[in-house]
Short mmCIF file of C-alpha atoms and ligand atoms in Angstrom, two decimals:
data_model
loop_
_atom_site.label_atom_id
_atom_site.label_comp_id
_atom_site.label_asym_id
_atom_site.label_seq_id
_atom_site.Cartn_x
_atom_site.Cartn_y
_atom_site.Cartn_z
CA MET N 1 0.01 -0.05 -0.04
CA TRP N 2 2.84 2.42 0.67
CA GLN N 3 4.80 1.79 -2.51
CA PRO N 4 6.20 5.08 -3.87
CA LYS N 5 4.63 4.40 -7.21
CA TYR N 6 1.24 4.19 -5.55
CA LEU N 7 1.77 7.37 -3.48
CA ILE N 8 2.56 9.23 -6.72
CA LEU N 9 -0.56 7.99 -8.32
CA VAL N 10 -2.67 9.23 -5.30
CA ALA N 11 -0.80 12.50 -5.25
CA VAL N 12 -1.40 13.12 -8.96
CA SER N 13 -5.12 12.18 -8.72
CA LEU N 14 -5.58 14.48 -5.84
CA SER N 15 -3.75 17.39 -7.40
CA VAL N 16 -5.87 16.99 -10.56
CA LEU N 17 -8.98 17.04 -8.53
CA ALA N 18 -7.78 20.04 -6.58
CA CYS N 19 -8.23 22.15 -9.72
CA ALA N 20 -11.77 20.86 -10.45
CA VAL N 21 -13.16 20.79 -6.95
CA VAL N 22 -14.19 23.25 -4.28
CA GLY N 23 -11.76 23.02 -1.39
CA ASP N 24 -8.69 20.80 -1.56
CA GLY N 25 -10.33 17.41 -2.08
CA GLY N 26 -7.84 15.73 0.15
CA GLY N 27 -7.83 15.05 3.88
CA ARG N 28 -11.62 15.13 3.97
CA PRO N 29 -14.08 12.41 4.81
CA LEU N 30 -16.10 11.00 1.86
CA VAL N 31 -19.83 10.84 1.73
CA THR N 32 -22.09 8.65 -0.42
CA ALA N 33 -25.80 8.02 -0.60
CA VAL N 34 -27.01 4.57 0.51
CA THR N 35 -29.79 2.91 -1.44
CA LYS N 36 -32.02 -0.01 -0.46
CA ASP N 37 -32.90 -2.53 -3.16
CA ALA N 38 -36.45 -3.47 -2.67
CA ALA N 39 -36.19 -6.85 -4.34
CA THR N 40 -33.18 -8.14 -2.24
CA SER N 41 -33.29 -5.87 0.80
CA LEU N 42 -29.59 -5.30 0.20
CA TYR N 43 -27.92 -1.85 0.51
CA THR N 44 -25.68 -0.33 -2.07
CA ILE N 45 -23.34 2.70 -2.59
CA PRO N 46 -22.51 4.01 -6.09
CA VAL N 47 -18.73 4.27 -5.77
CA LYS N 48 -17.59 2.48 -8.93
CA SER N 49 -18.08 5.20 -11.68
CA GLY N 50 -21.55 5.74 -10.33
CA ARG N 51 -22.37 2.01 -10.44
CA PRO N 52 -23.52 0.32 -7.13
CA LEU N 53 -21.58 -2.01 -5.01
CA VAL N 54 -23.32 -3.92 -2.15
CA LEU N 55 -22.43 -3.07 1.38
CA ASP N 56 -21.08 -5.98 3.33
CA LEU N 57 -19.99 -5.27 6.98
CA SER N 58 -18.39 -8.67 7.10
CA GLY N 59 -16.34 -8.44 3.86
CA PRO N 60 -12.62 -8.02 4.10
CA ILE N 61 -11.99 -6.95 0.46
CA VAL N 62 -13.70 -4.90 -2.28
CA TRP N 63 -14.46 -6.81 -5.52
CA SER N 64 -16.27 -6.07 -8.64
CA THR N 65 -16.49 -7.28 -12.27
CA CYS N 66 -13.60 -6.24 -14.41
CA ALA N 67 -14.79 -5.12 -17.83
CA ASP N 68 -14.59 -8.16 -20.11
CA GLY N 69 -11.38 -8.13 -22.17
CA ALA N 70 -10.43 -4.69 -20.93
CA PRO N 71 -6.80 -4.82 -19.87
CA HIS N 72 -6.17 -4.46 -16.16
CA ASP N 73 -3.00 -4.38 -14.18
CA THR N 74 -2.72 -7.55 -12.14
CA LEU N 75 -0.78 -7.43 -8.91
CA GLU N 76 2.24 -9.64 -8.53
CA CYS N 77 2.02 -12.61 -6.12
CA ASN N 78 4.67 -11.13 -3.90
CA ASN N 79 2.87 -7.86 -3.55
CA ILE N 80 1.97 -7.11 0.15
CA ASP N 81 -1.64 -6.60 -0.91
CA CYS N 82 -1.63 -9.99 -2.50
CA MET N 83 -0.66 -11.50 0.76
CA ARG N 84 -3.25 -9.50 2.53
CA ALA N 85 -5.96 -10.54 0.17
CA HIS N 86 -5.40 -14.11 1.47
CA ARG N 87 -5.57 -13.31 5.15
CA PHE N 88 -9.15 -14.40 5.41
CA HIS N 89 -10.27 -17.61 3.82
CA PRO N 90 -13.76 -17.39 2.38
CA PRO N 91 -16.19 -19.92 3.94
CA GLY N 92 -16.27 -23.15 1.97
CA CYS N 93 -13.69 -22.03 -0.46
CA PRO N 94 -11.65 -24.92 -1.86
CA HIS N 95 -9.14 -22.57 -3.56
CA THR N 96 -5.75 -22.04 -2.05
CA GLY N 97 -2.56 -20.36 -3.32
CA TYR N 98 -1.67 -16.71 -4.22
CA GLY N 99 -1.96 -16.90 -8.02
CA MET N 100 -0.74 -18.52 -11.14
CA PRO N 101 2.24 -18.25 -13.43
CA ASP N 102 2.32 -15.23 -15.72
CA VAL N 103 1.78 -16.43 -19.29
CA HIS N 104 4.34 -13.88 -20.47
CA ASN N 105 7.00 -14.54 -17.93
CA PRO N 106 7.39 -17.92 -16.27
CA PHE N 107 9.47 -16.45 -13.47
CA ARG N 108 6.55 -14.14 -12.46
CA CYS N 109 3.28 -15.01 -10.69
CA LYS N 110 0.07 -13.06 -11.12
CA CYS N 111 -2.09 -12.57 -8.00
CA THR N 112 -5.53 -14.10 -7.80
CA ALA N 113 -7.88 -13.53 -4.93
CA HIS N 114 -11.08 -15.42 -3.95
CA PRO N 115 -14.02 -12.93 -3.89
CA HIS N 116 -16.99 -14.17 -1.97
CA ASN N 117 -20.74 -13.39 -2.43
CA PRO N 118 -22.30 -13.14 1.03
CA VAL N 119 -25.83 -13.68 -0.40
CA SER N 120 -25.37 -16.77 -2.62
CA GLY N 121 -22.45 -18.03 -0.51
CA ASP N 122 -20.42 -18.54 -3.67
CA THR N 123 -16.71 -17.89 -4.07
CA ALA N 124 -14.78 -17.40 -7.24
CA SER N 125 -11.30 -16.62 -8.44
CA GLY N 126 -10.26 -13.18 -9.82
CA ASN N 127 -7.19 -11.12 -10.52
CA MET N 128 -6.08 -8.71 -7.83
CA THR N 129 -5.94 -5.25 -9.46
CA ARG N 130 -6.26 -1.53 -8.84
CA VAL N 131 -9.33 0.40 -9.83
CA ALA N 132 -10.65 3.99 -9.47
CA LEU N 133 -13.46 4.41 -6.92
CA SER N 134 -15.10 7.71 -6.24
CA ALA N 135 -17.37 9.56 -3.76
CA ASN N 136 -17.88 13.17 -2.61
CA ALA N 137 -15.67 14.84 -0.15
CA THR N 138 -17.56 16.35 2.71
CA ASP N 139 -17.10 18.97 5.38
CA GLY N 140 -19.61 16.91 7.42
CA MET N 141 -22.61 19.01 6.36
CA ASN N 142 -22.77 18.93 2.54
CA PRO N 143 -20.94 17.17 -0.28
CA LEU N 144 -18.16 19.35 -1.54
CA GLY N 145 -17.39 17.67 -4.91
CA PRO N 146 -16.20 14.41 -6.31
CA VAL N 147 -12.97 12.67 -5.25
CA SER N 148 -11.53 9.77 -7.13
CA PHE N 149 -8.93 7.39 -5.57
CA THR N 150 -7.21 4.22 -6.47
CA ALA N 151 -8.24 1.17 -4.44
CA VAL N 152 -6.84 -2.37 -4.40
CA THR N 153 -9.73 -4.72 -5.43
CA SER N 154 -10.36 -8.21 -6.77
CA CYS N 155 -11.93 -8.81 -10.15
CA ALA N 156 -14.73 -11.28 -10.23
CA PRO N 157 -16.60 -13.14 -13.02
CA ASN N 158 -20.17 -11.95 -13.81
CA THR N 159 -21.57 -15.16 -12.46
CA LEU N 160 -20.55 -14.11 -8.98
CA LEU N 161 -23.22 -11.37 -9.08
CA GLN N 162 -25.98 -13.83 -8.54
CA GLY N 163 -28.45 -12.74 -5.85
CA LEU N 164 -27.19 -9.11 -5.84
CA PRO N 165 -29.46 -6.20 -6.88
CA ALA N 166 -29.94 -5.52 -10.61
CA GLY N 167 -27.15 -3.24 -11.79
CA ALA N 168 -24.83 -3.91 -8.87
CA VAL N 169 -21.31 -4.78 -10.08
CA GLY N 170 -19.74 -6.11 -6.94
CA VAL N 171 -19.37 -5.99 -3.13
CA VAL N 172 -17.76 -3.32 -0.97
CA GLY N 173 -16.36 -5.03 2.15
CA LEU N 174 -16.44 -2.76 5.22
CA ALA N 175 -14.85 -5.14 7.76
CA ARG N 176 -11.96 -4.52 10.19
CA PHE N 177 -9.30 -5.11 7.61
CA SER N 178 -6.63 -3.17 5.63
CA LEU N 179 -8.18 -4.07 2.26
CA ALA N 180 -11.70 -3.24 3.25
CA PHE N 181 -13.21 0.05 1.96
CA PRO N 182 -12.91 2.14 5.19
CA ALA N 183 -9.25 1.48 5.62
CA GLN N 184 -8.46 2.11 1.97
CA VAL N 185 -10.29 5.50 2.18
CA ALA N 186 -8.36 6.27 5.40
CA GLY N 187 -5.11 5.42 3.75
CA THR N 188 -5.67 7.34 0.54
CA GLN N 189 -7.47 10.35 1.95
CA GLY N 190 -5.38 10.76 5.13
CA VAL N 191 -8.57 10.44 7.35
CA ALA N 192 -9.56 8.38 10.29
CA ASN N 193 -10.44 4.68 9.84
CA SER N 194 -13.94 5.26 11.03
CA PHE N 195 -17.26 5.36 9.26
CA ALA N 196 -20.92 6.40 9.92
CA LEU N 197 -23.73 4.46 8.42
CA CYS N 198 -27.36 5.26 8.33
CA LEU N 199 -29.23 2.59 6.37
CA PRO N 200 -32.50 3.74 4.71
CA SER N 201 -35.80 2.05 5.10
CA ASN N 202 -36.96 3.05 1.63
CA PRO N 203 -35.09 3.12 -1.65
CA GLY N 204 -33.13 6.28 -1.64
CA ASN N 205 -32.26 8.19 1.43
CA GLY N 206 -29.47 6.53 3.37
CA VAL N 207 -25.96 8.00 3.96
CA ALA N 208 -22.56 6.67 4.65
CA ILE N 209 -19.59 8.82 5.59
CA PHE N 210 -16.01 7.35 5.58
CA GLY N 211 -13.25 9.07 7.49
CA GLY N 212 -14.71 10.37 10.76
CA GLY N 213 -16.28 13.58 11.86
CA PRO N 214 -17.22 16.16 12.61
CA LEU N 215 -20.63 15.38 11.10
CA PHE N 216 -23.87 17.35 11.19
CA VAL N 217 -27.45 16.39 10.64
CA LEU N 218 -30.19 19.01 10.82
CA GLY N 219 -27.48 21.49 11.88
CA GLN N 220 -26.57 19.42 14.93
CA PRO N 221 -23.21 17.62 15.48
CA ILE N 222 -23.73 13.93 15.33
CA SER N 223 -21.54 13.41 18.42
CA GLU N 224 -24.31 14.92 20.46
CA MET N 225 -26.86 12.59 18.97
CA LEU N 226 -24.85 9.40 19.65
CA GLY N 227 -26.32 8.15 22.92
CA GLY N 228 -24.52 4.95 23.22
CA SER N 229 -21.02 3.56 22.62
CA THR N 230 -19.80 0.00 23.18
CA PRO N 231 -16.48 -1.73 22.55
CA LEU N 232 -15.93 -3.68 19.32
CA ARG N 233 -15.00 -7.38 20.11
CA LYS N 234 -13.29 -10.09 18.10
CA HIS N 235 -15.10 -13.30 17.41
CA GLY N 236 -12.97 -16.22 16.37
CA ASP N 237 -10.84 -15.28 13.26
CA SER N 238 -13.70 -13.23 11.71
CA PRO N 239 -12.88 -9.72 10.36
CA GLY N 240 -16.54 -8.62 11.02
CA TYR N 241 -18.05 -6.40 13.72
CA TYR N 242 -19.11 -7.94 16.92
CA ILE N 243 -20.28 -6.40 20.22
CA ARG N 244 -21.37 -8.11 23.49
CA ALA N 245 -24.38 -7.97 25.63
CA SER N 246 -22.94 -8.75 29.09
CA LYS N 247 -26.37 -8.38 30.75
CA GLY N 248 -28.37 -9.97 28.00
CA ILE N 249 -31.56 -8.84 26.36
CA THR N 250 -34.72 -7.52 27.93
CA VAL N 251 -38.23 -7.44 26.52
CA ASP N 252 -40.57 -4.88 28.11
CA GLY N 253 -37.99 -4.51 30.89
CA LEU N 254 -37.85 -8.16 31.81
CA ARG N 255 -34.58 -10.01 31.16
CA ILE N 256 -34.43 -13.16 29.16
CA LEU N 257 -31.45 -15.33 29.69
CA PRO N 258 -30.08 -18.17 27.51
CA GLY N 259 -29.37 -21.42 29.08
CA ASP N 260 -25.68 -20.84 29.77
CA HIS N 261 -26.12 -17.28 31.18
CA ALA N 262 -22.90 -16.31 29.40
CA PRO N 263 -22.51 -12.80 27.86
CA LEU N 264 -24.19 -12.88 24.41
CA THR N 265 -21.96 -12.27 21.38
CA ILE N 266 -23.70 -10.11 18.86
CA GLY N 267 -22.70 -9.71 15.13
CA LEU N 268 -23.82 -6.97 12.78
CA SER N 269 -24.71 -7.80 9.14
CA THR N 270 -25.93 -5.60 6.28
CA THR N 271 -26.53 -8.74 4.16
CA THR N 272 -28.97 -10.36 6.67
CA PRO N 273 -32.34 -8.64 6.15
CA TYR N 274 -33.84 -9.38 9.65
CA THR N 275 -32.04 -10.12 12.91
CA GLU N 276 -31.30 -13.78 13.47
CA LEU N 277 -31.26 -15.28 16.98
CA ARG N 278 -29.63 -18.58 17.90
CA SER N 279 -32.39 -21.26 18.69
CA ASP N 280 -32.02 -21.20 22.45
CA VAL N 281 -32.14 -17.41 22.57
CA TYR N 282 -34.88 -17.16 19.86
CA ARG N 283 -37.36 -19.36 21.81
CA LEU N 284 -37.01 -17.41 25.09
CA PHE N 285 -37.28 -14.10 23.08
CA ILE N 286 -40.43 -15.08 21.16
CA ASN N 287 -42.06 -16.31 24.48
CA ALA N 288 -41.01 -13.13 26.25
CA PHE N 289 -42.51 -10.89 23.49
CA ASP N 290 -45.72 -12.87 23.35
CA GLN N 291 -46.18 -12.58 27.07
CA ALA N 292 -45.38 -8.96 27.07
CA MET N 293 -48.16 -8.35 24.44
CA GLU N 294 -50.45 -10.37 26.69
CA ARG N 295 -49.55 -8.10 29.69
CA TRP N 296 -50.29 -5.13 27.47
CA GLY N 297 -53.74 -6.54 26.88
CA ALA N 298 -52.85 -7.02 23.18
CA ALA N 299 -53.09 -10.79 23.04
CA ALA N 300 -56.23 -10.54 20.90
CA LEU N 301 -54.31 -8.69 18.13
CA ARG N 302 -52.48 -11.89 17.23
CA VAL N 303 -53.23 -13.16 13.67
CA PRO N 304 -51.83 -16.20 12.01
CA SER N 305 -48.49 -15.80 10.33
CA PRO N 306 -48.96 -15.75 6.53
CA ALA N 307 -47.70 -19.04 4.98
CA GLU N 308 -44.85 -17.31 2.99
CA SER N 309 -43.57 -15.21 5.94
CA PRO N 310 -40.48 -16.29 7.93
CA PHE N 311 -41.94 -14.66 11.11
CA GLU N 312 -43.64 -16.41 13.95
CA LEU N 313 -45.51 -13.63 15.85
CA CYS N 314 -47.88 -11.61 13.68
CA TYR N 315 -50.47 -8.99 14.61
CA ASN N 316 -53.52 -7.25 13.09
CA ASN N 317 -51.94 -4.25 11.33
CA SER N 318 -55.02 -2.12 11.54
CA LYS N 319 -55.28 -2.56 15.31
CA LEU N 320 -51.74 -1.88 16.37
CA SER N 321 -51.21 1.73 17.40
CA GLN N 322 -48.68 3.90 15.63
CA THR N 323 -46.21 6.27 17.14
CA ARG N 324 -43.58 8.39 15.54
CA PHE N 325 -41.15 5.54 16.45
CA GLY N 326 -43.21 3.05 14.66
CA PHE N 327 -45.77 0.51 16.00
CA PHE N 328 -46.42 0.89 19.81
CA VAL N 329 -45.22 -2.38 21.10
CA PRO N 330 -43.03 -3.67 23.98
CA ARG N 331 -39.49 -2.30 23.85
CA ILE N 332 -36.58 -4.67 23.21
CA THR N 333 -33.26 -3.74 24.78
CA LEU N 334 -29.75 -5.14 24.25
CA MET N 335 -27.78 -4.57 27.52
CA LEU N 336 -24.30 -3.98 26.08
CA ASP N 337 -20.81 -3.85 27.53
CA GLY N 338 -19.91 -0.40 28.81
CA GLY N 339 -23.23 -0.01 30.43
CA THR N 340 -25.05 1.22 27.35
CA SER N 341 -28.34 -0.01 26.00
CA TRP N 342 -29.37 -0.43 22.30
CA GLN N 343 -33.13 0.02 22.38
CA VAL N 344 -35.22 -1.33 19.61
CA PHE N 345 -38.55 0.48 19.14
CA GLY N 346 -41.50 -0.58 16.93
CA MET N 347 -40.01 0.90 13.76
CA ASN N 348 -37.10 -1.56 13.96
CA SER N 349 -38.96 -4.47 15.59
CA ILE N 350 -42.22 -4.78 13.68
CA VAL N 351 -42.36 -5.04 9.96
CA ARG N 352 -45.63 -4.38 8.08
CA LEU N 353 -46.04 -7.28 5.70
CA ASN N 354 -49.17 -6.01 3.91
CA ARG N 355 -52.31 -4.05 4.79
CA ALA N 356 -53.56 -6.67 7.19
CA THR N 357 -50.55 -8.04 8.97
CA ALA N 358 -47.48 -6.81 10.75
CA CYS N 359 -44.89 -9.15 12.25
CA LEU N 360 -42.13 -9.32 14.89
CA ALA N 361 -39.15 -9.13 12.46
CA PHE N 362 -36.73 -11.53 14.13
CA VAL N 363 -35.95 -14.96 12.79
CA GLU N 364 -34.33 -18.13 14.06
CA MET N 365 -30.83 -18.78 13.01
CA LYS N 366 -30.40 -21.92 10.96
CA ALA N 367 -27.90 -24.50 12.44
CA GLY N 368 -24.67 -24.12 10.56
CA ASN N 369 -25.84 -20.88 9.12
CA LYS N 370 -23.51 -19.31 6.58
CA ALA N 371 -20.52 -19.20 8.90
CA GLY N 372 -18.94 -16.32 7.17
CA TYR N 373 -15.24 -15.45 7.14
CA GLY N 374 -13.30 -16.95 10.00
CA GLY N 375 -15.94 -19.52 10.72
CA GLY N 376 -16.15 -20.38 14.39
CA ALA N 377 -19.13 -20.73 16.64
CA ALA N 378 -22.27 -18.85 15.61
CA PRO N 379 -22.83 -15.68 17.66
CA ALA N 380 -25.98 -15.60 19.78
CA VAL N 381 -27.43 -12.78 17.69
CA VAL N 382 -26.82 -11.32 14.17
CA ILE N 383 -28.37 -7.92 13.88
CA GLY N 384 -29.85 -7.51 10.43
CA GLY N 385 -30.45 -4.56 8.19
CA PHE N 386 -34.05 -3.88 9.26
CA GLN N 387 -32.99 -3.49 12.86
CA MET N 388 -30.29 -0.94 11.89
CA GLU N 389 -32.45 1.21 9.49
CA ASN N 390 -32.80 4.98 10.35
CA MET N 391 -30.24 4.64 13.10
CA LEU N 392 -26.93 6.27 12.97
CA LEU N 393 -24.08 3.77 13.65
CA VAL N 394 -20.49 4.87 13.87
CA PHE N 395 -17.97 2.07 13.40
CA ASP N 396 -14.67 3.47 14.79
CA GLU N 397 -11.78 1.23 14.23
CA GLU N 398 -9.38 3.69 15.86
CA LYS N 399 -11.16 3.74 19.21
CA GLN N 400 -12.50 0.19 18.52
CA THR N 401 -16.00 1.23 19.47
CA LEU N 402 -19.44 1.16 17.97
CA GLY N 403 -21.47 4.32 18.56
CA PHE N 404 -25.25 4.48 17.92
CA THR N 405 -28.19 6.65 18.45
CA THR N 406 -30.50 5.75 21.27
CA GLY N 407 -34.09 6.22 21.92
CA ARG N 408 -34.12 9.75 23.39
CA HIS N 409 -32.32 11.01 20.28
CA LEU N 410 -35.13 9.93 18.00
CA ILE N 411 -37.11 12.70 19.55
CA THR N 412 -35.04 15.15 17.42
CA GLY N 413 -36.53 13.44 14.42
CA LEU N 414 -33.22 12.14 13.10
CA SER N 415 -33.55 9.91 10.13
CA CYS N 416 -31.33 9.01 7.22
CA GLY N 417 -33.11 11.39 5.02
CA HIS N 418 -31.79 14.43 6.78
CA PHE N 419 -28.27 14.42 5.52
CA ASN N 420 -28.02 17.43 3.21
CA PHE N 421 -26.87 16.22 -0.25
CA THR N 422 -27.05 19.67 -1.81
CA MET N 423 -23.77 20.92 -2.89
CA PRO N 424 -23.17 24.50 -1.77
CA ALA N 425 -23.02 27.02 -4.52
C1 NAG D 501 -6.03 -12.08 -15.20
O1 NAG D 501 -4.80 -11.49 -15.46
C2 NAG D 501 -4.06 -12.24 -16.46
C3 NAG D 501 -2.68 -11.72 -16.49
O2 NAG D 501 -2.63 -10.37 -16.11
C4 NAG D 501 -4.78 -12.24 -17.80
O3 NAG D 501 -4.12 -12.98 -18.78
C5 NAG D 501 -6.24 -12.87 -17.57
O4 NAG D 501 -6.99 -12.75 -18.67
C6 NAG D 501 -6.85 -12.19 -16.38
N1 NAG D 501 -8.15 -12.80 -16.13
C7 NAG D 501 -9.32 -12.23 -16.15
C8 NAG D 501 -10.53 -13.21 -15.84
O5 NAG D 501 -9.52 -11.11 -16.41
C1 NAG D 502 -21.58 13.92 -5.53
O1 NAG D 502 -22.53 14.78 -5.17
C2 NAG D 502 -23.36 15.21 -6.25
C3 NAG D 502 -24.35 16.24 -5.84
O2 NAG D 502 -25.05 15.78 -4.62
C4 NAG D 502 -24.10 14.05 -6.88
O3 NAG D 502 -24.85 14.35 -8.02
C5 NAG D 502 -23.02 13.00 -7.34
O4 NAG D 502 -23.64 11.84 -7.75
C6 NAG D 502 -22.09 12.63 -6.13
N1 NAG D 502 -21.09 11.78 -6.60
C7 NAG D 502 -20.89 10.53 -6.03
C8 NAG D 502 -19.70 9.91 -6.60
O5 NAG D 502 -21.55 10.11 -5.07
C1 NAG D 503 -58.17 -6.83 11.98
O1 NAG D 503 -58.97 -5.78 12.50
C2 NAG D 503 -59.92 -5.27 11.53
C3 NAG D 503 -60.54 -4.00 12.25
O2 NAG D 503 -61.01 -4.25 13.53
C4 NAG D 503 -60.96 -6.38 11.33
O3 NAG D 503 -61.94 -5.88 10.36
C5 NAG D 503 -60.19 -7.58 10.68
O4 NAG D 503 -61.14 -8.65 10.49
C6 NAG D 503 -59.11 -8.03 11.68
N1 NAG D 503 -58.37 -9.08 10.87
C7 NAG D 503 -58.10 -10.18 11.36
C8 NAG D 503 -57.27 -11.13 10.56
O5 NAG D 503 -58.47 -10.53 12.59
C1 NAG D 504 -28.54 22.36 2.41
O1 NAG D 504 -27.34 23.00 2.03
C2 NAG D 504 -27.47 24.03 1.14
C3 NAG D 504 -26.10 24.45 0.73
O2 NAG D 504 -25.28 24.73 1.91
C4 NAG D 504 -28.30 25.19 1.84
O3 NAG D 504 -28.42 26.20 0.90
C5 NAG D 504 -29.59 24.59 2.20
O4 NAG D 504 -30.29 25.57 2.92
C6 NAG D 504 -29.40 23.33 3.08
N1 NAG D 504 -30.77 22.72 3.41
C7 NAG D 504 -31.15 22.48 4.62
C8 NAG D 504 -32.58 21.87 4.60
O5 NAG D 504 -30.55 22.72 5.56
#
C-alpha cells in the first residue's frame, strides 16, 4: 500500500482534482448516498463510476467485475496486498494459493484472490488489481465535490453477481481489515479509519460517511446525537463487527437469559435482512415478546402468520397503534458492555407485511448458518439490516467502538433522509 509508485498515483489524482473541486479534495471524509434495493433488501453505494456496490459489513475486500477483455494491471504474487488478500479464507472455499504463473514470464506470478458473495455463498477466483473508486468529499454538512482514488480490489466473474441487486457490479467489504473500503479511504485520503452508516428504510435516502467527523445532521453535530457506545469485540478469526451484551436482552424491561447465562456475542450484518437469534435465545425471546403483548392486553391482536412469511408472531396491522417511532409495542433492549443499551422500538422491531398483517421481524438462526469469514461458533445474535435502519451507527476502528443513536435522540426526528446532499453554490 505504501509503495512510492502508488503514493505518486494518489498525489497526482488529488492534485488533478484540486483544480476541479471546491476545497482541496484531500484530507476530507467521503460521503455517499446509500440505497436499499426493494427486491433483495440489500444496501448499495454508487462508488464505482456511479455504479452500485453492495455493502457488506463482514467483507474484508472490495470486489467487482472487471470489464470483459479490458486490460487491467494484475498485482504480482509477492505484492504485500496480494498476501493481505489471502488473510481471510472465504467460507467453503476450496481454492488455495496466491496466484498463477504469468503467461508472459514464467518467473513471475500473477495474483488471484477469492471474492465471496455473502448472499449466494459462492466464491470465485479473480485477479487482484487496482481500480478507481469515487465519492464526494464532505465537510460533514454537505458534499463538496467528487474525489476519485485508487483502491486495491479483486476482479470477479459476472456469475458471482448472482443474488445481488440488478445493476450492482460487486461488493464493498467494510470489515475490520486493511483491504476493506474504510481502511482504503483512510489510507488514501489521510482520514480516520472510522465510518458512519445510516441505512435507509426506503429506496433512496441513506447515507454513509467514511473518514470520521465532525458530522452534522439538521445542523446538529452527530456526536451529540450518539447516545451509546460499546467496545468492538473479536469473534474467532472473523474480520466482522461484534459487540457483547454482558447483561443479556430485555423485553418490556424483563430480562431473558439463555441457558448458559454467558454474555451474548452479537454480530452485525448488512446482508442479513432481519435479525437472527440462535435457537436457544430465539425461543426465550419469542415467548417473552408474546407474554409482554399479553400483559399489554394486546393478545387478541395476534393473527396467523402468512404462509410465505419467515416470522412467527404476527398482529392485526389495523389494530396496532402507531407512534412516531413505529408501532407501539413492548421495547426490546440489548444490555451492552460499557453500560449502554441499544433500544429497539417498533419501527425496527415490527415489519408491516401487507395491509392486514405486521410481524415481529426476528428470525431463528439456522444451524450451521453461513458461517462467514473466519468460521467459528455462531454468535447468539446477528443484527440484520431492518433493525439498523434509520439509526446512525459509527464504526470507529481507531477507538475500537461502535457508537449508535439511542431512543431519546429519536425525539429530534433524526432519520437518514436528513443528511443535506445539496452541494453549496
Ligand atoms: C487475469 O490477469 C491475467 C494476466 O494479467 C490475464 O491474462 C487474464 O486474462 C486475467 N483474467 C481475467 C479473468 O480477467
Ligand atoms: C456527488 O454529489 C453530487 C451532488 O449531490 C451527486 O450528483 C453525485 O452523484 C455525487 N457523486 C458521487 C460519486 O456520489
Ligand atoms: C383486523 O382488524 C380489523 C378491524 O377491526 C378487522 O376488520 C379484521 O377482520 C381483523 N383481521 C383479522 C385477521 O383478525
Ligand atoms: C442544504 O445545504 C445548502 C447548501 O449549503 C443550503 O443552501 C440549504 O439551505 C441546506 N438545506 C437544509 C434543509 O438545511
